């Protein structure tokens, strides 16, 4: 059984605790059994209440990046891109206050570079394969579907996602008849 997120850990913990408490219950003296029964009943209710409290106030901590089909959704759910951008803004502001002036263009270029790096780090293996291949040479949708061993529609979806993040772009082939995809510069 794969334990991939906190939800699974909570479920395993609650199940094991309840099982052990039930086993221990029959071995306790009668005077203590009635008190322990209340504990055995209240314990799972407390866990459920705490779980819903966490779910309501900090729901993003219950999911790992691997729980998302597209790991960039994990970044969006946790506002990581925005947090990194704000931190970068503070760093550059501090640099500017010390006397070394950075232009707005340099600041925007650094932010863009950082955003692309974060996006690349959270890509699926298929997207990384496409990006690595397109960095070497422009290719058609058909060629990429053969390389990945998936349908053209799936490759189209991946390319559109990469294009939206500014990592790939469409170009005409040498004869002007077809469309090729290449990595953005």
C-alpha positions as MATLAB code, in Angstrom:
seq = 'XXXXXXXXXXXXXXXXXXXXXXXXXXXXXXXXXXXXXXXXXXXXXXXXXXXXXXXXXXXXXXXXXXXXXXXXXXXXXXXXXXXXXXXXXXXXXXXXXXXXXXXXXXXXXXXXXXXXXXXXXXXXXXXXXXXXXXXXXXXXXXXXXXXXXXXXXXXXXXXXXXXXXXXXXXXXXXXXXXXXXXXXX';
ca = [
       0.000    0.000    0.000;
       1.390    3.361   -1.042;
       1.317    6.080    1.599;
       1.408    9.194   -0.536;
      -0.356   11.896    1.437;
      -1.336   12.968    4.951;
      -4.898   11.711    4.477;
      -3.642    8.143    4.215;
      -1.470    8.558    7.302;
      -4.430    9.886    9.311;
      -6.616    6.966    8.195;
      -3.945    4.389    9.076;
      -3.321    6.004   12.460;
      -7.022    6.137   13.343;
      -7.600    2.539   12.254;
      -4.641    1.157   14.186;
      -5.486    3.199   17.288;
      -9.106    2.016   17.297;
      -8.077   -1.617   16.774;
      -5.550   -1.516   19.610;
      -7.993    0.291   21.901;
     -10.659   -2.353   21.265;
      -8.192   -5.158   22.015;
      -7.039   -3.384   25.180;
     -10.628   -2.777   26.301;
     -11.383   -6.450   27.016;
      -8.217   -6.822   29.071;
      -8.935   -3.890   31.417;
     -10.542   -4.287   34.851;
     -14.324   -3.729   34.856;
     -14.050   -0.467   36.828;
     -11.896    1.135   34.150;
     -13.695   -0.347   31.130;
     -16.636    2.077   31.324;
     -14.271    5.082   31.324;
     -12.168    3.614   28.527;
     -15.269    2.978   26.377;
     -15.947    6.734   26.385;
     -12.372    7.364   25.289;
     -12.659    4.775   22.483;
     -15.845    6.507   21.288;
     -14.550   10.077   21.680;
     -11.150    9.508   20.087;
     -12.341    8.997   16.469;
     -14.837   11.840   16.842;
     -11.993   14.121   17.976;
      -9.841   13.040   15.040;
     -12.712   13.733   12.625;
     -13.314   17.173   14.155;
      -9.604   18.036   13.969;
      -9.460   16.755   10.390;
     -12.385   18.983    9.354;
     -10.832   21.921   11.199;
      -7.602   21.467    9.204;
      -9.575   20.843    6.011;
     -11.479   24.093    6.477;
      -8.574   26.350    7.437;
      -5.531   24.771    5.716;
      -6.897   22.364    3.111;
      -3.845   22.563    0.848;
      -1.586   20.870    3.405;
      -3.489   17.610    3.012;
      -2.304   16.989   -0.538;
       1.116   16.134   -1.922;
       2.285   17.407   -5.341;
       1.936   13.872   -6.708;
      -1.808   13.933   -5.921;
      -2.304   16.440   -8.747;
      -2.405   15.364  -12.410;
      -0.496   18.502  -13.308;
       1.909   19.545  -10.571;
       1.659   23.188  -11.558;
      -1.841   23.024  -10.048;
      -0.135   22.216   -6.731;
       1.842   25.442   -7.045;
      -1.319   27.382   -7.832;
      -3.209   25.790   -4.924;
      -0.480   26.823   -2.527;
       0.143   30.222   -4.155;
       3.820   29.317   -4.384;
       4.469   31.268   -7.575;
       2.919   34.362   -6.056;
       4.843   33.943   -2.783;
       8.150   33.522   -4.640;
       7.337   36.534   -6.813;
       6.621   38.668   -3.731;
       9.839   37.519   -2.063;
      11.800   38.300   -5.224;
      10.213   41.756   -5.311;
      11.397   42.372   -1.736;
      14.923   41.188   -2.566;
      15.180   43.505   -5.566;
      13.696   46.388   -3.586;
      16.368   45.820   -0.929;
      19.076   45.766   -3.625;
      17.756   49.031   -5.080;
      17.678   50.687   -1.636;
      21.344   49.803   -1.085;
      22.336   51.812   -4.111;
      22.626   49.276   -6.934;
      19.734   50.236   -9.165;
      17.922   47.629  -11.224;
      15.684   48.653  -14.049;
      12.053   47.546  -14.188;
      12.983   45.491  -17.270;
      15.709   43.611  -15.356;
      13.272   42.960  -12.527;
      10.603   41.622  -14.906;
      13.174   39.450  -16.700;
      14.296   37.940  -13.395;
      10.684   37.274  -12.370;
       9.927   35.682  -15.723;
      13.024   33.503  -15.504;
      12.099   32.406  -11.996;
       8.509   31.622  -13.025;
       9.755   29.513  -15.951;
      12.137   27.650  -13.653;
       9.329   26.866  -11.198;
       7.109   25.721  -14.058;
       9.832   23.462  -15.466;
      10.507   21.923  -12.061;
       6.861   20.935  -11.645;
       6.288   19.520  -15.124;
       5.158   16.009  -15.842;
       7.734   13.641  -17.386;
       5.874   13.830  -20.720;
       6.173   17.608  -20.824;
       9.854   17.435  -19.942;
      10.430   14.920  -22.740;
       8.676   17.217  -25.224;
      10.580   20.273  -24.020;
      13.944   18.496  -24.145;
      13.231   17.214  -27.646;
      12.045   20.613  -28.916;
      15.147   22.266  -27.462;
      17.217   20.102  -29.799;
      15.053   20.467  -32.921;
      11.595   21.691  -33.935;
       9.138   18.852  -34.495;
       5.620   18.222  -35.691;
       2.726   17.028  -33.614;
       2.937   13.658  -35.366;
       6.660   13.246  -34.589;
       6.110   14.079  -30.919;
       3.232   11.602  -30.610;
       5.505    8.852  -31.972;
       8.342    9.803  -29.596;
       6.035    9.791  -26.559;
       3.915    6.873  -27.703;
       0.659    8.730  -27.010;
      -2.158   10.123  -29.153;
      -1.817   13.358  -31.089;
      -4.617   14.837  -28.991;
      -2.649   14.217  -25.778;
       0.459   15.788  -27.321;
      -1.657   18.762  -28.443;
      -2.896   19.245  -24.854;
       0.653   19.113  -23.494;
       1.907   21.551  -26.147;
      -0.898   24.012  -25.438;
      -0.041   23.905  -21.742;
       3.644   24.489  -22.531;
       2.737   27.303  -24.936;
       0.583   29.008  -22.274;
       3.605   28.990  -19.978;
       5.754   30.542  -22.714;
       8.027   27.513  -23.076;
       7.195   26.490  -26.671;
       5.894   28.206  -29.773;
       4.551   27.296  -33.205;
       6.554   27.996  -36.367;
       6.071   27.231  -40.056;
       8.182   24.440  -41.482;
      10.841   25.209  -44.119;
       8.348   24.690  -46.966;
       5.646   26.781  -45.298;
       3.185   23.910  -45.596;
       3.016   22.605  -42.034;
       3.372   23.692  -38.447;
       6.283   22.731  -36.249;
       6.737   23.288  -32.552;
       9.976   24.599  -31.065;
      11.239   25.601  -27.652;
      10.941   29.317  -26.928;
      14.139   31.262  -26.598;
];
